[in-house]
PDB file of C-alpha atoms in Angstrom:
ATOM      1  CA  ALA Y  14      -4.641   2.292 -30.171  1.00 72.00           C
ATOM      2  CA  GLN Y  15      -7.216   1.608 -27.155  1.00 80.00           C
ATOM      3  CA  SER Y  16     -10.081   3.832 -26.420  1.00 88.00           C
ATOM      4  CA  VAL Y  17     -13.057   4.040 -24.309  1.00 93.00           C
ATOM      5  CA  ALA Y  18     -15.897   6.374 -24.894  1.00 96.00           C
ATOM      6  CA  GLN Y  19     -18.467   7.437 -22.458  1.00 97.00           C
ATOM      7  CA  PRO Y  20     -21.278   8.704 -24.720  1.00 96.00           C
ATOM      8  CA  GLU Y  21     -23.499  10.895 -22.557  1.00 96.00           C
ATOM      9  CA  ASP Y  22     -21.789  13.806 -20.704  1.00 95.00           C
ATOM     10  CA  GLN Y  23     -24.381  13.590 -18.034  1.00 97.00           C
ATOM     11  CA  VAL Y  24     -27.043  11.532 -16.432  1.00 98.00           C
ATOM     12  CA  ASN Y  25     -29.897  12.386 -14.515  1.00 98.00           C
ATOM     13  CA  VAL Y  26     -32.118   9.983 -12.328  1.00 98.00           C
ATOM     14  CA  ALA Y  27     -34.644  10.193  -9.766  1.00 98.00           C
ATOM     15  CA  GLU Y  28     -33.992   8.470  -6.032  1.00 97.00           C
ATOM     16  CA  GLY Y  29     -34.592   4.661  -5.684  1.00 97.00           C
ATOM     17  CA  ASN Y  30     -34.396   4.447  -9.609  1.00 97.00           C
ATOM     18  CA  PRO Y  31     -32.101   2.266 -11.348  1.00 97.00           C
ATOM     19  CA  LEU Y  32     -29.011   3.775 -12.753  1.00 97.00           C
ATOM     20  CA  THR Y  33     -26.922   3.459 -16.168  1.00 97.00           C
ATOM     21  CA  VAL Y  34     -23.783   4.571 -16.993  1.00 98.00           C
ATOM     22  CA  LYS Y  35     -22.737   3.836 -20.547  1.00 98.00           C
ATOM     23  CA  CYS Y  36     -19.221   3.290 -21.500  1.00 97.00           C
ATOM     24  CA  THR Y  37     -18.275   1.476 -24.935  1.00 96.00           C
ATOM     25  CA  TYR Y  38     -14.321   0.877 -25.528  1.00 93.00           C
ATOM     26  CA  SER Y  39     -11.928  -0.233 -28.355  1.00 90.00           C
ATOM     27  CA  VAL Y  40      -9.248  -2.599 -27.616  1.00 82.00           C
ATOM     28  CA  SER Y  41      -6.820  -5.000 -29.308  1.00 78.00           C
ATOM     29  CA  GLY Y  42      -6.740  -7.790 -27.517  1.00 76.00           C
ATOM     30  CA  ASN Y  43      -8.260  -8.844 -24.092  1.00 77.00           C
ATOM     31  CA  PRO Y  44      -9.532  -5.768 -22.514  1.00 82.00           C
ATOM     32  CA  TYR Y  45      -8.913  -4.409 -18.601  1.00 88.00           C
ATOM     33  CA  LEU Y  46     -11.914  -2.194 -17.986  1.00 92.00           C
ATOM     34  CA  PHE Y  47     -12.251  -0.034 -14.804  1.00 94.00           C
ATOM     35  CA  TRP Y  48     -14.745   2.237 -13.303  1.00 97.00           C
ATOM     36  CA  TYR Y  49     -13.734   5.375 -11.060  1.00 96.00           C
ATOM     37  CA  VAL Y  50     -15.867   7.843  -9.264  1.00 97.00           C
ATOM     38  CA  GLN Y  51     -15.044  11.079  -9.013  1.00 95.00           C
ATOM     39  CA  TYR Y  52     -16.369  13.268  -5.913  1.00 91.00           C
ATOM     40  CA  PRO Y  53     -15.694  17.399  -5.945  1.00 84.00           C
ATOM     41  CA  ASN Y  54     -12.189  18.051  -4.745  1.00 76.00           C
ATOM     42  CA  ARG Y  55     -11.335  14.503  -4.611  1.00 80.00           C
ATOM     43  CA  GLY Y  56      -9.022  12.078  -6.431  1.00 84.00           C
ATOM     44  CA  LEU Y  57     -10.221   8.928  -8.322  1.00 92.00           C
ATOM     45  CA  GLN Y  58     -12.127   5.713  -6.261  1.00 94.00           C
ATOM     46  CA  PHE Y  59     -11.931   2.250  -7.918  1.00 93.00           C
ATOM     47  CA  LEU Y  60     -15.696   1.164  -8.271  1.00 96.00           C
ATOM     48  CA  LEU Y  61     -15.032  -1.943 -10.110  1.00 95.00           C
ATOM     49  CA  LYS Y  62     -12.847  -3.846 -13.056  1.00 93.00           C
ATOM     50  CA  TYR Y  63     -13.179  -6.424 -15.512  1.00 92.00           C
ATOM     51  CA  ILE Y  64     -10.458  -8.974 -16.367  1.00 87.00           C
ATOM     52  CA  THR Y  65     -11.459 -12.289 -17.116  1.00 83.00           C
ATOM     53  CA  GLY Y  66     -14.302 -14.467 -15.968  1.00 85.00           C
ATOM     54  CA  ASP Y  67     -18.127 -13.609 -15.565  1.00 89.00           C
ATOM     55  CA  ASN Y  68     -19.420 -10.842 -17.501  1.00 92.00           C
ATOM     56  CA  LEU Y  69     -21.271  -9.559 -14.493  1.00 95.00           C
ATOM     57  CA  VAL Y  70     -18.571  -7.608 -12.201  1.00 95.00           C
ATOM     58  CA  LYS Y  71     -19.857  -6.531  -8.623  1.00 95.00           C
ATOM     59  CA  GLY Y  72     -17.868  -3.749  -7.174  1.00 94.00           C
ATOM     60  CA  SER Y  73     -18.213  -1.080  -4.513  1.00 92.00           C
ATOM     61  CA  TYR Y  74     -21.303   0.717  -3.099  1.00 92.00           C
ATOM     62  CA  GLY Y  75     -23.767  -1.510  -4.689  1.00 95.00           C
ATOM     63  CA  PHE Y  76     -22.800  -0.995  -8.305  1.00 97.00           C
ATOM     64  CA  GLU Y  77     -22.009  -3.679 -11.218  1.00 97.00           C
ATOM     65  CA  ALA Y  78     -20.824  -3.842 -14.554  1.00 97.00           C
ATOM     66  CA  GLU Y  79     -21.686  -5.852 -17.354  1.00 95.00           C
ATOM     67  CA  PHE Y  80     -19.002  -6.471 -19.787  1.00 94.00           C
ATOM     68  CA  ASN Y  81     -20.764  -7.559 -23.457  1.00 94.00           C
ATOM     69  CA  LYS Y  82     -18.084  -8.362 -25.768  1.00 91.00           C
ATOM     70  CA  SER Y  83     -19.828  -8.504 -28.942  1.00 92.00           C
ATOM     71  CA  GLN Y  84     -21.021  -4.808 -28.094  1.00 94.00           C
ATOM     72  CA  THR Y  85     -17.838  -4.289 -27.069  1.00 93.00           C
ATOM     73  CA  SER Y  86     -19.477  -2.355 -23.909  1.00 95.00           C
ATOM     74  CA  PHE Y  87     -18.910  -2.240 -20.106  1.00 97.00           C
ATOM     75  CA  HIS Y  88     -22.118  -0.217 -18.561  1.00 98.00           C
ATOM     76  CA  LEU Y  89     -21.932   0.695 -14.953  1.00 98.00           C
ATOM     77  CA  LYS Y  90     -25.249  -0.036 -13.370  1.00 98.00           C
ATOM     78  CA  LYS Y  91     -27.033   0.317  -9.969  1.00 97.00           C
ATOM     79  CA  PRO Y  92     -30.318  -1.165  -9.187  1.00 97.00           C
ATOM     80  CA  SER Y  93     -31.351   1.698  -6.735  1.00 97.00           C
ATOM     81  CA  ALA Y  94     -29.913   4.923  -7.504  1.00 97.00           C
ATOM     82  CA  LEU Y  95     -28.722   7.333  -3.892  1.00 97.00           C
ATOM     83  CA  VAL Y  96     -28.582  10.864  -3.684  1.00 96.00           C
ATOM     84  CA  SER Y  97     -25.004  10.184  -2.192  1.00 94.00           C
ATOM     85  CA  ASP Y  98     -24.142   8.360  -5.776  1.00 96.00           C
ATOM     86  CA  SER Y  99     -24.068  11.867  -7.594  1.00 96.00           C
ATOM     87  CA  ALA Y 100     -20.543  12.388  -9.059  1.00 96.00           C
ATOM     88  CA  LEU Y 101     -18.374  12.389 -11.843  1.00 96.00           C
ATOM     89  CA  TYR Y 102     -18.032   8.853 -13.410  1.00 98.00           C
ATOM     90  CA  PHE Y 103     -14.916   7.565 -15.308  1.00 97.00           C
ATOM     91  CA  CYS Y 104     -14.515   4.269 -17.581  1.00 97.00           C
ATOM     92  CA  ALA Y 105     -11.003   3.567 -18.320  1.00 94.00           C
ATOM     93  CA  VAL Y 106      -8.819   0.726 -20.186  1.00 90.00           C
ATOM     94  CA  ARG Y 107      -5.444  -0.327 -19.489  1.00 84.00           C
ATOM     95  CA  GLU Y 108      -2.913   0.031 -22.429  1.00 76.00           C
ATOM     96  CA  GLY Y 109       0.732  -2.030 -22.292  1.00 72.00           C
ATOM     97  CA  ASN Y 110       3.715  -1.297 -24.219  1.00 68.00           C
ATOM     98  CA  ARG Y 111       6.550  -3.540 -25.919  1.00 68.00           C
ATOM     99  CA  GLY Y 112       8.517  -2.025 -23.100  1.00 67.00           C
ATOM    100  CA  GLY Y 113       6.704  -3.544 -20.427  1.00 65.00           C
ATOM    101  CA  GLY Y 114       5.178  -0.348 -19.305  1.00 69.00           C
ATOM    102  CA  PHE Y 115       1.145   0.075 -19.303  1.00 72.00           C
ATOM    103  CA  LYS Y 116      -1.009   3.341 -19.251  1.00 78.00           C
ATOM    104  CA  THR Y 117      -4.788   3.702 -17.975  1.00 84.00           C
ATOM    105  CA  ILE Y 118      -6.961   5.294 -20.754  1.00 89.00           C
ATOM    106  CA  PHE Y 119     -10.263   7.130 -19.269  1.00 93.00           C
ATOM    107  CA  GLY Y 120     -13.186   8.048 -21.089  1.00 95.00           C
ATOM    108  CA  ALA Y 121     -14.048  11.714 -20.783  1.00 95.00           C
ATOM    109  CA  GLY Y 122     -16.414  11.059 -17.640  1.00 96.00           C
ATOM    110  CA  THR Y 123     -20.098  11.093 -17.037  1.00 97.00           C
ATOM    111  CA  ARG Y 124     -21.501  13.606 -14.563  1.00 97.00           C
ATOM    112  CA  LEU Y 125     -24.680  11.805 -12.653  1.00 97.00           C
ATOM    113  CA  PHE Y 126     -26.840  13.618 -11.098  1.00 97.00           C
ATOM    114  CA  VAL Y 127     -29.439  11.383  -8.617  1.00 97.00           C
ATOM    115  CA  LYS Y 128     -32.375  14.045  -7.542  1.00 96.00           C
ATOM    116  CA  ALA Y 129     -34.290  13.270  -4.085  1.00 95.00           C
TER     117      ALA Y 129
ATOM    118  CA  LYS Z   7      -3.442   1.044   5.398  1.00 67.00           C
ATOM    119  CA  ALA Z   8      -2.770   4.720   4.602  1.00 80.00           C
ATOM    120  CA  GLY Z   9      -3.636   5.813   1.128  1.00 93.00           C
ATOM    121  CA  VAL Z  10      -1.829   7.866  -1.629  1.00 96.00           C
ATOM    122  CA  THR Z  11      -0.564  11.096  -0.458  1.00 96.00           C
ATOM    123  CA  GLN Z  12       0.228  14.043  -2.594  1.00 97.00           C
ATOM    124  CA  THR Z  13       2.099  16.873  -1.522  1.00 97.00           C
ATOM    125  CA  PRO Z  14       1.255  19.921  -1.841  1.00 97.00           C
ATOM    126  CA  ARG Z  15      -2.389  19.673  -2.157  1.00 95.00           C
ATOM    127  CA  TYR Z  16      -2.533  23.136  -3.366  1.00 96.00           C
ATOM    128  CA  LEU Z  17      -0.100  25.429  -5.368  1.00 96.00           C
ATOM    129  CA  ILE Z  18      -0.063  29.047  -6.793  1.00 98.00           C
ATOM    130  CA  LYS Z  19       2.452  29.758  -9.396  1.00 97.00           C
ATOM    131  CA  THR Z  20       3.526  32.346 -12.349  1.00 97.00           C
ATOM    132  CA  ARG Z  21       4.715  31.482 -15.899  1.00 97.00           C
ATOM    133  CA  GLY Z  22       8.397  30.372 -16.655  1.00 97.00           C
ATOM    134  CA  GLN Z  23       8.675  29.006 -12.683  1.00 98.00           C
ATOM    135  CA  GLN Z  24       8.741  25.321 -11.892  1.00 98.00           C
ATOM    136  CA  VAL Z  25       7.002  23.263  -9.796  1.00 98.00           C
ATOM    137  CA  THR Z  26       7.940  20.134  -8.210  1.00 98.00           C
ATOM    138  CA  LEU Z  27       4.714  17.799  -6.680  1.00 98.00           C
ATOM    139  CA  SER Z  28       5.613  15.082  -4.413  1.00 98.00           C
ATOM    140  CA  CYS Z  29       3.296  11.530  -4.135  1.00 98.00           C
ATOM    141  CA  SER Z  30       3.640   8.810  -1.453  1.00 98.00           C
ATOM    142  CA  PRO Z  31       2.310   5.526  -2.626  1.00 96.00           C
ATOM    143  CA  ILE Z  32       0.592   2.969  -0.436  1.00 95.00           C
ATOM    144  CA  SER Z  33       2.928   0.901   1.891  1.00 94.00           C
ATOM    145  CA  GLY Z  34       4.207  -1.900  -0.186  1.00 92.00           C
ATOM    146  CA  HIS Z  35       3.079  -0.545  -3.430  1.00 92.00           C
ATOM    147  CA  ARG Z  36       5.802  -0.590  -6.255  1.00 92.00           C
ATOM    148  CA  SER Z  37       4.034   1.509  -9.137  1.00 91.00           C
ATOM    149  CA  VAL Z  38       3.241   4.900  -9.702  1.00 94.00           C
ATOM    150  CA  SER Z  39       1.485   6.503 -12.124  1.00 93.00           C
ATOM    151  CA  TRP Z  40       1.160  10.104 -13.014  1.00 96.00           C
ATOM    152  CA  TYR Z  41      -2.129  11.832 -14.383  1.00 96.00           C
ATOM    153  CA  GLN Z  42      -3.350  15.447 -15.418  1.00 97.00           C
ATOM    154  CA  GLN Z  43      -7.126  16.365 -15.367  1.00 95.00           C
ATOM    155  CA  THR Z  44      -8.173  19.704 -16.682  1.00 95.00           C
ATOM    156  CA  PRO Z  45     -11.667  20.240 -18.170  1.00 90.00           C
ATOM    157  CA  GLY Z  46     -10.934  20.394 -21.797  1.00 88.00           C
ATOM    158  CA  GLN Z  47      -8.760  17.539 -21.843  1.00 90.00           C
ATOM    159  CA  GLY Z  48      -9.980  15.166 -18.962  1.00 92.00           C
ATOM    160  CA  LEU Z  49      -7.790  12.921 -17.595  1.00 94.00           C
ATOM    161  CA  GLN Z  50      -4.693  12.437 -19.438  1.00 95.00           C
ATOM    162  CA  PHE Z  51      -1.461   9.971 -18.865  1.00 93.00           C
ATOM    163  CA  LEU Z  52       1.890  11.346 -18.323  1.00 95.00           C
ATOM    164  CA  PHE Z  53       4.096   8.705 -16.783  1.00 91.00           C
ATOM    165  CA  GLU Z  54       4.704   5.436 -15.342  1.00 90.00           C
ATOM    166  CA  TYR Z  55       7.334   4.159 -12.759  1.00 92.00           C
ATOM    167  CA  PHE Z  56       8.059   0.941 -11.423  1.00 90.00           C
ATOM    168  CA  SER Z  57      11.298   0.120  -9.416  1.00 89.00           C
ATOM    169  CA  GLU Z  58      12.798   3.588 -10.223  1.00 93.00           C
ATOM    170  CA  THR Z  59      12.574   3.455 -13.742  1.00 91.00           C
ATOM    171  CA  GLN Z  60      10.266   4.899 -16.074  1.00 91.00           C
ATOM    172  CA  ARG Z  61       8.152   2.326 -18.185  1.00 87.00           C
ATOM    173  CA  ASN Z  62       5.768   4.377 -19.764  1.00 86.00           C
ATOM    174  CA  LYS Z  63       5.356   8.238 -21.193  1.00 89.00           C
ATOM    175  CA  GLY Z  64       2.197   9.941 -22.078  1.00 90.00           C
ATOM    176  CA  ASN Z  65       2.339  12.944 -25.060  1.00 91.00           C
ATOM    177  CA  PHE Z  66       3.415  15.560 -22.691  1.00 95.00           C
ATOM    178  CA  PRO Z  67       6.409  17.841 -23.991  1.00 96.00           C
ATOM    179  CA  GLY Z  68       9.970  17.461 -22.108  1.00 95.00           C
ATOM    180  CA  ARG Z  69       9.270  20.016 -19.676  1.00 97.00           C
ATOM    181  CA  PHE Z  70       7.186  17.201 -17.738  1.00 97.00           C
ATOM    182  CA  SER Z  71       9.410  15.367 -15.953  1.00 96.00           C
ATOM    183  CA  GLY Z  72       9.237  12.656 -13.428  1.00 96.00           C
ATOM    184  CA  ARG Z  73      11.344   9.890 -10.948  1.00 97.00           C
ATOM    185  CA  GLN Z  74      10.841   7.466  -8.685  1.00 97.00           C
ATOM    186  CA  PHE Z  75      13.188   6.862  -5.245  1.00 97.00           C
ATOM    187  CA  SER Z  76      13.954   3.435  -3.560  1.00 96.00           C
ATOM    188  CA  ASN Z  77      11.237   4.022  -1.592  1.00 95.00           C
ATOM    189  CA  SER Z  78       8.984   3.966  -4.408  1.00 95.00           C
ATOM    190  CA  ARG Z  79       8.040   7.744  -3.443  1.00 97.00           C
ATOM    191  CA  SER Z  80       7.732   9.854  -6.368  1.00 98.00           C
ATOM    192  CA  GLU Z  81       8.043  13.222  -7.973  1.00 98.00           C
ATOM    193  CA  MET Z  82       7.042  15.361 -10.958  1.00 98.00           C
ATOM    194  CA  ASN Z  83       8.692  18.522 -12.240  1.00 98.00           C
ATOM    195  CA  VAL Z  84       7.038  20.870 -14.668  1.00 97.00           C
ATOM    196  CA  SER Z  85       9.672  23.701 -15.607  1.00 95.00           C
ATOM    197  CA  THR Z  86       9.143  26.651 -17.443  1.00 96.00           C
ATOM    198  CA  LEU Z  87       4.913  26.678 -16.364  1.00 97.00           C
ATOM    199  CA  GLU Z  88       2.740  27.763 -19.349  1.00 97.00           C
ATOM    200  CA  LEU Z  89      -0.889  28.824 -18.224  1.00 97.00           C
ATOM    201  CA  GLY Z  90      -2.208  25.669 -19.743  1.00 96.00           C
ATOM    202  CA  ASP Z  91      -0.835  23.288 -17.141  1.00 97.00           C
ATOM    203  CA  SER Z  92      -2.965  24.606 -14.586  1.00 97.00           C
ATOM    204  CA  ALA Z  93      -4.829  21.678 -13.637  1.00 97.00           C
ATOM    205  CA  LEU Z  94      -5.256  18.387 -10.744  1.00 96.00           C
ATOM    206  CA  TYR Z  95      -2.194  16.251 -11.272  1.00 97.00           C
ATOM    207  CA  LEU Z  96      -3.041  12.645  -9.780  1.00 96.00           C
ATOM    208  CA  CYS Z  97      -0.884  10.007  -8.526  1.00 96.00           C
ATOM    209  CA  ALA Z  98      -2.014   6.576  -8.658  1.00 94.00           C
ATOM    210  CA  SER Z  99      -0.195   3.784  -6.913  1.00 93.00           C
ATOM    211  CA  SER Z 100      -0.546  -0.203  -7.262  1.00 90.00           C
ATOM    212  CA  LEU Z 101       1.213  -3.066  -6.342  1.00 86.00           C
ATOM    213  CA  GLY Z 102       3.066  -4.064  -9.332  1.00 75.00           C
ATOM    214  CA  PRO Z 103       3.730  -3.011 -12.827  1.00 64.00           C
ATOM    215  CA  VAL Z 104       0.436  -1.501 -14.267  1.00 60.00           C
ATOM    216  CA  GLY Z 105      -1.314  -3.950 -16.501  1.00 56.00           C
ATOM    217  CA  GLN Z 106      -0.243  -6.881 -14.365  1.00 63.00           C
ATOM    218  CA  ALA Z 107      -3.134  -8.868 -13.961  1.00 50.00           C
ATOM    219  CA  GLY Z 108      -5.102  -5.607 -14.284  1.00 73.00           C
ATOM    220  CA  GLU Z 109      -3.936  -4.925 -11.351  1.00 79.00           C
ATOM    221  CA  THR Z 110      -6.106  -1.895  -9.507  1.00 86.00           C
ATOM    222  CA  GLN Z 111      -4.518   1.630  -8.963  1.00 88.00           C
ATOM    223  CA  TYR Z 112      -5.169   3.670  -5.611  1.00 92.00           C
ATOM    224  CA  PHE Z 113      -5.612   7.610  -6.659  1.00 94.00           C
ATOM    225  CA  GLY Z 114      -4.205  10.068  -4.523  1.00 95.00           C
ATOM    226  CA  PRO Z 115      -6.392  13.328  -3.391  1.00 94.00           C
ATOM    227  CA  GLY Z 116      -4.398  15.186  -6.049  1.00 95.00           C
ATOM    228  CA  THR Z 117      -2.622  18.499  -6.246  1.00 96.00           C
ATOM    229  CA  ARG Z 118      -4.567  21.393  -7.732  1.00 96.00           C
ATOM    230  CA  LEU Z 119      -2.034  23.556  -9.561  1.00 97.00           C
ATOM    231  CA  LEU Z 120      -2.916  26.909 -10.757  1.00 97.00           C
ATOM    232  CA  VAL Z 121      -0.508  29.055 -13.193  1.00 97.00           C
ATOM    233  CA  LEU Z 122      -1.208  33.062 -13.388  1.00 97.00           C
TER     234      LEU Z 122
END
């Protein structure tokens, strides 16, 4: 079974500093990897995804993620954090079944706090 | 284009009752998935529908059921509610079957269910 791990429950960073939210994955076959963000009392918003191609994926709101096959990681990064980036971040992997159906498996989430 | 809508947004029920939640996907999207989000278990996959067919199901008891209509709108039903069913229920839609070419899922704001 496929899985993702987010080793940090919380990440604290000062505004203007670079941020990294870590994610490692375990899949059989080619991975479909995603990052989502959730603001309080809201649903999940799509940030970016890796399907194939360049290992560096650029997404919404200045976020990017680097796919590293040898380290089975897909860390989320941003060069300069904003206070408004404070939210809950989820890494996810897509898993298929033999019947053609699919599901998204989410990590536990990492809460990002950006201090002014 | 309107996003994914979920109704109702908030719901309070008592143990033993049943509840029906509704999800309207983005226009043109034919795949709908449901997720349960709780502080303890995080985001867990419930089921996925495409063209009125359930293609994948998570590890939830039979009290949880769903269906999809010909217009792609989906409902999920929980019978004989338990206290542990209190959660945020999220619906997500995508253009085609989840997983085809790593299609992105777009999430609704969720329905927050409280079981007393």
